Amino acid sequence: MSLQAGWPLRPGAALALAAVFALAAAARPAAAAEPEAGTGPAAGAEADQAPLTVALTGKYPPFSFYDENGELAGFDVDVSRAVAGRLGRRLEIVATEWDGILAGLLSGKYDAIIGSMAITPERARQVDFSEPYYVSGAQLFVRRSDRGDLDGIAACAGRPVGVGLGETYEHYLRREHPEVEAVTYKSTVDIFQDMENDRLSGFITDKLVGAWQVKSAGRDFVPAGKLLFEERIGIPVRKDRPELLAGINAALADMQASGERDRLFEKWFGLARRRPTGMSAATVVRLLLRGFGITIGVAVASLAIGFVLAIPLGMVLNRGRGAGCRAVRAFVDFVRGTPVLIQLLFVYFGAPQVGVTLSPIASAVLTLSVSAAAYMSEIVRSGLMSVDHGQELAARALGLSGRQTFRLVVWPQAFRVAMPPLINAVVALTKDTALISVISVGEVVREAQSIISVTFQPIQYYLIVAGMFFVFTFPLMKLAGRVEARMKERGFVHD
Amino acid sequence: MIEVTGLSHAYGDGTEALRDVNVVFPRGTISAVLGESGSGKTTLLMALGRFLRVPHGRISYDETDLNDVPEAELRRKIGVVFQKLYLFPHLTVLENLALAMVHAQGRPRKEAEAAALDMLERLGIRATAESYPVRLSGGQAQRAAIARGLLLRPDYMLLDEPTSALDANTTDEFAAWLGELRSDTNFIIVTHDVLFARKVAEMGVYLSGGTVAARGPIEEIIRNVRAGRVVGEPAS
Ligand SMILES: Nc1ncnc2c1ncn2[C@@H]1O[C@H](COP(=O)(O)OP(=O)(O)OP(=O)(O)O)[C@@H](O)[C@H]1O
Ligand SMILES: [Mg+2]
C-alpha cells in the first residue's frame, strides 16, 4: 500500500492530526459546501436514495481489517461511516484488491475509495482527490533506550536499518541515505524480531501503521526524528462527480469541526487504547487446525499421486536401458536436483503463461506429486533391484503369469524393502508442504504467519507449528524403524 | 521324451558352459545328470526349462521343439526345483506351497493348503508350515522347495541338487519316496551324489567341462567313472 504514514503517539499527536483536519476544513468551510442535491448533514429523509459505495482492501490494519467476528473494522471504515452519515446515504463497503482498486473506481464499480490512498500527481491526473483526511509518512523507529544517540536518520550512518522489501522506504533510503545500511524484510514481524535480537539499530515504516504495530506487539520502540517524507491521504472520486467531491469535503470539514475525527483518531491511535487486536485462543486453535488440515490434505494427496506414478517409473528405471529409461532418468534427476521451492514458483507462475491457470492448491499438489514421484521412483527402483532375479525364475517355473509374478512375488518383496525409505520420503515430503505458503496456500505455516502478524509472537507460534509437524512425522519415523527391523527378521534386508 | 541335440551355451562373459551336448531323457525313467562342479549341469537344466536363450542346438519335448511350446503349457508340463531353491521370503512355507496351486492352477485355497500340509507331513517338515523361509535349516528349505514343485504334479520334473543339504537318512527316505512318484512324473535329477543317483536313477549322463563324457545306464556310467575311464577336459 502506498501511503502509510505515522501519527505520533505522543500526547501531542491528536493535536497534530486535528491541525491537519483544520487545514483541510479551512480550505473548504463546511457552510460553503454544497452537497449533492438534496443531501447534507441534516437531510436524514434521503436515506432511501442510492447507497454510497466505498472501496477499501480490508487488509490494512488498523485502517481496514476484519475483526475477530469477521466484520470490517478500522479507521478508514469509521471514516466511511461518518462521511456516508453526513451525506445522508446508506453506506455500502466493497472490499477489493489494492491492485485494481483505482480501475474499479474509474469503471464506476463504486463511488469513492476510502482506503488510505496517498495523493500523488499521477493519480490526481486520473481522479479527483478530496482534501486530505489524514497525513502520514515514513518514520524511523528505534529502541527507547537508544533514542538519546539515534535521534534521526543521520545518526544511523553505517548502522543496519530494517525496511520492508520493495517498499518505497527501501528505495528512499538507498537514494537519499546511502550511508545507512538498508536491510530488507518481508514483514514487520521479522523486523521486530531482529530489533529484539539486536541485529537492527532501527527500522523505517509508515508512522501510523508502525506506531500501531509497535503498540500491538507491546514493544518498546519509539519514533526518532521527523517524518522522512510526508504522504497526504485523500478520498478519490471520478472526475465527473464534482458534487460528490464537494459533499465529501463538506463532510470531512464537519467531522473536523464537530470533533469526531479526533475521537476516531483517539480510538485507533490514541494512547488510552488497550492493545488493539490480539486473537482469542479459540481463533488461534481454529486457524492452526484448519491450516494443518490443508497441510495434511495436500501432503496425502501429493504422496498418493506420487506413489502411484512412482511404481511404473521405478519399473522403467529398473530396466536400466532403453530410451524410456533414459527419459525417466533425466526427469528424475532434474526434479531431484532442483529446489522444490523453485518448482513451486515455476508451476504457479509459469502455468498461466501456457494458458493453464491453476489454483494455489492445485499448483501445490501438482508440484509436490511430481517431486514425490521422482524421489519415490528411485526408491521403488532400488526395491525392485534388491529382489533376486531367481525369485522371478522360480515364480515362472511354478507357472505364474508375468503379471502374477510381479504382483504376488516381486512387488511384495520390493515393497517391503522400499518401505522404510518410502516412509522417510513421506516424512521429507510432508515437511516440504511448509514451502507452499509462498504460493498463498492457506496451510499451517501461512496461518501461523497471519496469527503472528496480529500477535507478534513468532517464536511461540513457529514452535507450535513445528510441534504439529512433529506429532505427525514422529510416529511415521518410528514406524519406519519398526518395519526395517521386521524386514531384517524376515531376511529381506541385511545389514 | 526329452531330446537334446547339438546344444551349446556361452554366458555373457564368454564362459562356454555347454559344448555340443547330445542326450536323450526317455519317459518312464529317472535320469541323473552327473559331473563335477562347474561342468555345466545347472546350465543344462536351465536350458531344459527354457530359462536360457540357446541359439545353438535344439531341445524337443515329446517331439515338439521347446521353442514352440506355449509358455503356459510348458510350465504346466515341466516343473523345476532350482539349486538355490528360491523360496519366497515374504510368504510362509505353507503360503509358498499353495501360491501356484491357487493362482496358476486355480485350485481352491482350502484344498491347496490341505494338499500342501499333506506333502509337508510326508517330507517330515509339517512343523515348519507357518515359518518364514529365513527360519528354515538348509535341509528343511530344500524339502519345502521340492514340495512346492511336486505339488503341481508336472509331467517332467527337473531337480537341481535336491539332496545337497540332506543327511544320509533323509536322503534315503527321499529316494524311496521318489520311487513312489515315478509312475506319474519323469524326473531328471542333477546331482553329484553318486550313491543317491545309483539308488534312484536308471539312466545317466556325465558332463565334463561342458561336454558329455558318458551317457547310458547309470551303473555303467558309475563303473566307468570309478575306473577313471571317464575323464573330463583337462581344463575342468
Ligand atoms: N550366470 C553365469 N554367468 C557366467 N558364467 C556362469 C554363469 N553361471 C554359470 N557360469 C559358469 O558356467 C560354468 C557351468 O556352470 P554350472 O552352474 O552349469 O555348473 P554346475 O555343473 O551346475 O556346477 P555345480 O555342481 O557347482 O552346481 C561354470 O564355469 C560357471 O562358472
Ligand atoms: Mg549347479
Short mmCIF file of N, CA, C and O in Angstrom, two decimals, chain A residues 243-320:
data_model
loop_
_atom_site.label_atom_id
_atom_site.label_comp_id
_atom_site.label_asym_id
_atom_site.label_seq_id
_atom_site.Cartn_x
_atom_site.Cartn_y
_atom_site.Cartn_z
N GLU A 243 -20.05 17.12 -7.62
CA GLU A 243 -20.97 17.32 -6.49
C GLU A 243 -20.62 16.38 -5.36
O GLU A 243 -20.64 16.75 -4.19
N LEU A 244 -20.28 15.11 -5.73
CA LEU A 244 -19.93 14.13 -4.71
C LEU A 244 -18.66 14.59 -3.98
O LEU A 244 -18.59 14.53 -2.75
N LEU A 245 -17.68 15.06 -4.75
CA LEU A 245 -16.43 15.52 -4.15
C LEU A 245 -16.72 16.65 -3.16
O LEU A 245 -16.22 16.66 -2.03
N ALA A 246 -17.58 17.57 -3.56
CA ALA A 246 -17.92 18.69 -2.69
C ALA A 246 -18.59 18.19 -1.41
O ALA A 246 -18.28 18.63 -0.31
N GLY A 247 -19.48 17.24 -1.57
CA GLY A 247 -20.18 16.67 -0.41
C GLY A 247 -19.20 16.02 0.55
O GLY A 247 -19.29 16.18 1.77
N ILE A 248 -18.25 15.27 -0.01
CA ILE A 248 -17.27 14.58 0.84
C ILE A 248 -16.42 15.61 1.59
O ILE A 248 -16.18 15.49 2.79
N ASN A 249 -15.98 16.62 0.87
CA ASN A 249 -15.17 17.65 1.52
C ASN A 249 -15.95 18.32 2.65
O ASN A 249 -15.40 18.58 3.72
N ALA A 250 -17.22 18.56 2.40
CA ALA A 250 -18.06 19.18 3.44
C ALA A 250 -18.17 18.26 4.64
O ALA A 250 -18.08 18.69 5.80
N ALA A 251 -18.36 16.98 4.35
CA ALA A 251 -18.49 16.01 5.44
C ALA A 251 -17.21 15.96 6.26
O ALA A 251 -17.25 15.94 7.50
N LEU A 252 -16.04 15.96 5.59
CA LEU A 252 -14.76 15.93 6.30
C LEU A 252 -14.61 17.17 7.18
O LEU A 252 -14.18 17.08 8.34
N ALA A 253 -15.00 18.31 6.63
CA ALA A 253 -14.88 19.55 7.39
C ALA A 253 -15.79 19.51 8.61
O ALA A 253 -15.40 19.93 9.71
N ASP A 254 -16.98 18.93 8.42
CA ASP A 254 -17.91 18.85 9.54
C ASP A 254 -17.37 17.92 10.63
O ASP A 254 -17.51 18.19 11.83
N MET A 255 -16.74 16.80 10.18
CA MET A 255 -16.15 15.87 11.15
C MET A 255 -15.07 16.58 11.96
O MET A 255 -14.91 16.34 13.16
N GLN A 256 -14.33 17.43 11.28
CA GLN A 256 -13.28 18.18 11.96
C GLN A 256 -13.88 19.14 12.99
O GLN A 256 -13.49 19.15 14.15
N ALA A 257 -14.88 19.85 12.52
CA ALA A 257 -15.47 20.88 13.37
C ALA A 257 -16.15 20.27 14.58
O ALA A 257 -16.06 20.79 15.69
N SER A 258 -16.80 19.13 14.37
CA SER A 258 -17.57 18.52 15.47
C SER A 258 -16.68 17.74 16.44
O SER A 258 -17.14 17.26 17.46
N GLY A 259 -15.42 17.56 16.07
CA GLY A 259 -14.51 16.80 16.95
C GLY A 259 -14.59 15.30 16.74
O GLY A 259 -13.93 14.53 17.43
N GLU A 260 -15.36 14.84 15.76
CA GLU A 260 -15.49 13.40 15.55
C GLU A 260 -14.18 12.78 15.08
O GLU A 260 -13.82 11.67 15.47
N ARG A 261 -13.43 13.51 14.22
CA ARG A 261 -12.16 12.98 13.75
C ARG A 261 -11.20 12.72 14.90
O ARG A 261 -10.50 11.73 14.94
N ASP A 262 -11.19 13.65 15.83
CA ASP A 262 -10.30 13.48 16.98
C ASP A 262 -10.69 12.24 17.76
O ASP A 262 -9.84 11.48 18.23
N ARG A 263 -12.01 12.04 17.89
CA ARG A 263 -12.46 10.85 18.63
C ARG A 263 -12.02 9.58 17.91
O ARG A 263 -11.53 8.64 18.52
N LEU A 264 -12.21 9.59 16.57
CA LEU A 264 -11.81 8.39 15.81
C LEU A 264 -10.30 8.17 15.91
O LEU A 264 -9.83 7.05 16.06
N PHE A 265 -9.57 9.26 15.86
CA PHE A 265 -8.13 9.13 15.93
C PHE A 265 -7.71 8.58 17.29
O PHE A 265 -6.88 7.67 17.38
N GLU A 266 -8.36 9.11 18.31
CA GLU A 266 -8.06 8.64 19.65
C GLU A 266 -8.40 7.15 19.76
O GLU A 266 -7.68 6.35 20.35
N LYS A 267 -9.54 6.78 19.13
CA LYS A 267 -9.99 5.39 19.20
C LYS A 267 -8.94 4.44 18.60
O LYS A 267 -8.65 3.39 19.17
N TRP A 268 -8.39 4.82 17.46
CA TRP A 268 -7.49 3.88 16.78
C TRP A 268 -6.02 4.10 17.10
O TRP A 268 -5.24 3.15 17.05
N PHE A 269 -5.64 5.33 17.42
CA PHE A 269 -4.21 5.58 17.62
C PHE A 269 -3.88 6.19 18.96
O PHE A 269 -2.73 6.39 19.27
N GLY A 270 -4.91 6.51 19.73
CA GLY A 270 -4.69 7.21 20.98
C GLY A 270 -3.96 6.35 22.01
O GLY A 270 -3.98 5.12 21.95
N LEU A 271 -3.35 7.01 22.94
CA LEU A 271 -2.59 6.31 23.97
C LEU A 271 -3.48 5.52 24.90
O LEU A 271 -3.08 4.51 25.47
N ALA A 272 -4.71 5.99 25.07
CA ALA A 272 -5.61 5.35 26.03
C ALA A 272 -6.04 3.96 25.58
O ALA A 272 -6.51 3.16 26.38
N ARG A 273 -5.86 3.71 24.30
CA ARG A 273 -6.39 2.46 23.77
C ARG A 273 -5.66 1.25 24.32
O ARG A 273 -4.46 1.23 24.44
N ARG A 274 -6.43 0.21 24.62
CA ARG A 274 -5.80 -1.05 25.01
C ARG A 274 -5.16 -1.66 23.76
O ARG A 274 -5.39 -1.15 22.65
N ARG A 275 -4.44 -2.74 23.95
CA ARG A 275 -3.84 -3.37 22.77
C ARG A 275 -4.94 -3.66 21.76
O ARG A 275 -5.91 -4.31 22.07
N PRO A 276 -4.80 -3.12 20.57
CA PRO A 276 -5.91 -3.06 19.63
C PRO A 276 -6.44 -4.42 19.16
O PRO A 276 -7.63 -4.60 19.11
N THR A 277 -5.58 -5.32 18.80
CA THR A 277 -6.14 -6.57 18.33
C THR A 277 -5.69 -7.68 19.24
O THR A 277 -5.95 -7.64 20.42
N GLY A 278 -5.03 -8.67 18.71
CA GLY A 278 -4.78 -9.87 19.50
C GLY A 278 -5.79 -10.86 18.99
O GLY A 278 -6.64 -10.52 18.17
N MET A 279 -5.67 -12.07 19.46
CA MET A 279 -6.54 -13.09 18.91
C MET A 279 -6.94 -14.02 20.03
O MET A 279 -6.12 -14.36 20.88
N SER A 280 -8.20 -14.42 20.04
CA SER A 280 -8.64 -15.33 21.09
C SER A 280 -8.01 -16.70 20.87
O SER A 280 -7.69 -17.08 19.74
N ALA A 281 -7.83 -17.43 21.96
CA ALA A 281 -7.23 -18.76 21.86
C ALA A 281 -8.03 -19.64 20.92
O ALA A 281 -7.48 -20.42 20.14
N ALA A 282 -9.36 -19.49 20.98
CA ALA A 282 -10.21 -20.33 20.13
C ALA A 282 -9.93 -20.06 18.66
O ALA A 282 -9.84 -20.99 17.85
N THR A 283 -9.75 -18.76 18.31
CA THR A 283 -9.47 -18.43 16.92
C THR A 283 -8.12 -18.99 16.49
O THR A 283 -7.99 -19.55 15.40
N VAL A 284 -7.13 -18.85 17.37
CA VAL A 284 -5.80 -19.37 17.06
C VAL A 284 -5.87 -20.87 16.78
O VAL A 284 -5.37 -21.36 15.77
N VAL A 285 -6.55 -21.59 17.66
CA VAL A 285 -6.65 -23.03 17.51
C VAL A 285 -7.38 -23.38 16.22
O VAL A 285 -6.97 -24.25 15.45
N ARG A 286 -8.47 -22.64 15.96
CA ARG A 286 -9.25 -22.93 14.76
C ARG A 286 -8.39 -22.70 13.51
O ARG A 286 -8.35 -23.54 12.60
N LEU A 287 -7.68 -21.57 13.46
CA LEU A 287 -6.85 -21.26 12.29
C LEU A 287 -5.75 -22.30 12.10
O LEU A 287 -5.51 -22.78 10.99
N LEU A 288 -5.09 -22.65 13.21
CA LEU A 288 -3.98 -23.59 13.09
C LEU A 288 -4.47 -24.97 12.67
O LEU A 288 -3.86 -25.63 11.83
N LEU A 289 -5.60 -25.39 13.23
CA LEU A 289 -6.11 -26.72 12.87
C LEU A 289 -6.57 -26.74 11.43
O LEU A 289 -6.31 -27.70 10.69
N ARG A 290 -7.23 -25.65 11.00
CA ARG A 290 -7.67 -25.60 9.61
C ARG A 290 -6.45 -25.64 8.69
O ARG A 290 -6.41 -26.37 7.71
N GLY A 291 -5.43 -24.84 9.05
CA GLY A 291 -4.21 -24.83 8.24
C GLY A 291 -3.55 -26.20 8.21
O GLY A 291 -3.11 -26.66 7.16
N PHE A 292 -3.53 -26.85 9.37
CA PHE A 292 -2.87 -28.16 9.41
C PHE A 292 -3.67 -29.19 8.61
O PHE A 292 -3.11 -30.08 7.99
N GLY A 293 -4.99 -29.02 8.62
CA GLY A 293 -5.84 -29.88 7.80
C GLY A 293 -5.45 -29.77 6.34
O GLY A 293 -5.32 -30.77 5.63
N ILE A 294 -5.25 -28.53 5.89
CA ILE A 294 -4.86 -28.31 4.49
C ILE A 294 -3.47 -28.89 4.24
O ILE A 294 -3.22 -29.55 3.23
N THR A 295 -2.56 -28.67 5.19
CA THR A 295 -1.21 -29.23 5.08
C THR A 295 -1.28 -30.74 4.87
O THR A 295 -0.68 -31.29 3.95
N ILE A 296 -2.02 -31.42 5.75
CA ILE A 296 -2.09 -32.88 5.66
C ILE A 296 -2.82 -33.30 4.39
O ILE A 296 -2.42 -34.26 3.72
N GLY A 297 -3.87 -32.55 4.03
CA GLY A 297 -4.60 -32.88 2.81
C GLY A 297 -3.70 -32.82 1.59
O GLY A 297 -3.66 -33.74 0.77
N VAL A 298 -2.96 -31.72 1.48
CA VAL A 298 -2.05 -31.55 0.33
C VAL A 298 -0.98 -32.64 0.36
O VAL A 298 -0.66 -33.25 -0.66
N ALA A 299 -0.45 -32.92 1.57
CA ALA A 299 0.60 -33.93 1.68
C ALA A 299 0.07 -35.30 1.25
O ALA A 299 0.70 -35.99 0.44
N VAL A 300 -1.09 -35.68 1.77
CA VAL A 300 -1.62 -37.01 1.48
C VAL A 300 -1.95 -37.15 0.00
O VAL A 300 -1.59 -38.14 -0.65
N ALA A 301 -2.59 -36.11 -0.57
CA ALA A 301 -2.94 -36.17 -1.99
C ALA A 301 -1.67 -36.28 -2.84
O ALA A 301 -1.57 -37.13 -3.74
N SER A 302 -0.67 -35.44 -2.54
CA SER A 302 0.56 -35.46 -3.34
C SER A 302 1.29 -36.79 -3.21
O SER A 302 1.80 -37.33 -4.19
N LEU A 303 1.32 -37.30 -1.98
CA LEU A 303 2.04 -38.55 -1.76
C LEU A 303 1.34 -39.70 -2.45
O LEU A 303 1.98 -40.58 -3.03
N ALA A 304 0.00 -39.70 -2.41
CA ALA A 304 -0.74 -40.79 -3.05
C ALA A 304 -0.51 -40.77 -4.56
O ALA A 304 -0.17 -41.78 -5.16
N ILE A 305 -0.66 -39.58 -5.15
CA ILE A 305 -0.46 -39.46 -6.60
C ILE A 305 0.99 -39.81 -6.94
O ILE A 305 1.26 -40.57 -7.87
N GLY A 306 1.90 -39.26 -6.15
CA GLY A 306 3.32 -39.50 -6.40
C GLY A 306 3.67 -40.98 -6.33
O GLY A 306 4.39 -41.51 -7.17
N PHE A 307 3.10 -41.68 -5.35
CA PHE A 307 3.41 -43.11 -5.19
C PHE A 307 2.88 -43.92 -6.36
O PHE A 307 3.58 -44.78 -6.90
N VAL A 308 1.64 -43.60 -6.77
CA VAL A 308 1.06 -44.33 -7.90
C VAL A 308 1.90 -44.14 -9.16
O VAL A 308 2.12 -45.07 -9.92
N LEU A 309 2.41 -42.90 -9.34
CA LEU A 309 3.26 -42.64 -10.51
C LEU A 309 4.62 -43.32 -10.35
O LEU A 309 5.24 -43.72 -11.33
N ALA A 310 5.08 -43.40 -9.11
CA ALA A 310 6.45 -43.90 -8.86
C ALA A 310 6.60 -45.37 -9.23
O ALA A 310 7.69 -45.80 -9.61
N ILE A 311 5.52 -46.15 -9.14
CA ILE A 311 5.64 -47.59 -9.42
C ILE A 311 6.03 -47.85 -10.87
O ILE A 311 7.06 -48.48 -11.13
N PRO A 312 5.23 -47.34 -11.85
CA PRO A 312 5.68 -47.57 -13.24
C PRO A 312 7.02 -46.90 -13.54
O PRO A 312 7.85 -47.48 -14.25
N LEU A 313 7.25 -45.71 -12.99
CA LEU A 313 8.54 -45.03 -13.25
C LEU A 313 9.69 -45.87 -12.70
O LEU A 313 10.72 -46.03 -13.35
N GLY A 314 9.50 -46.41 -11.48
CA GLY A 314 10.53 -47.24 -10.87
C GLY A 314 10.78 -48.50 -11.70
O GLY A 314 11.92 -48.95 -11.84
N MET A 315 9.70 -49.06 -12.27
CA MET A 315 9.86 -50.26 -13.10
C MET A 315 10.67 -49.94 -14.35
O MET A 315 11.53 -50.71 -14.76
N VAL A 316 10.36 -48.78 -14.94
CA VAL A 316 11.11 -48.38 -16.15
C VAL A 316 12.58 -48.16 -15.79
O VAL A 316 13.47 -48.62 -16.50
N LEU A 317 12.82 -47.47 -14.67
CA LEU A 317 14.20 -47.23 -14.24
C LEU A 317 14.93 -48.54 -14.02
O LEU A 317 16.11 -48.68 -14.34
N ASN A 318 14.21 -49.52 -13.47
CA ASN A 318 14.83 -50.79 -13.12
C ASN A 318 15.27 -51.56 -14.36
O ASN A 318 16.16 -52.40 -14.28
N ARG A 319 14.66 -51.25 -15.52
CA ARG A 319 15.07 -51.92 -16.75
C ARG A 319 16.53 -51.57 -17.05
O ARG A 319 17.26 -52.37 -17.62
N GLY A 320 16.92 -50.34 -16.73
CA GLY A 320 18.32 -49.96 -16.83
C GLY A 320 18.80 -49.61 -18.22
O GLY A 320 19.91 -49.15 -18.38
#
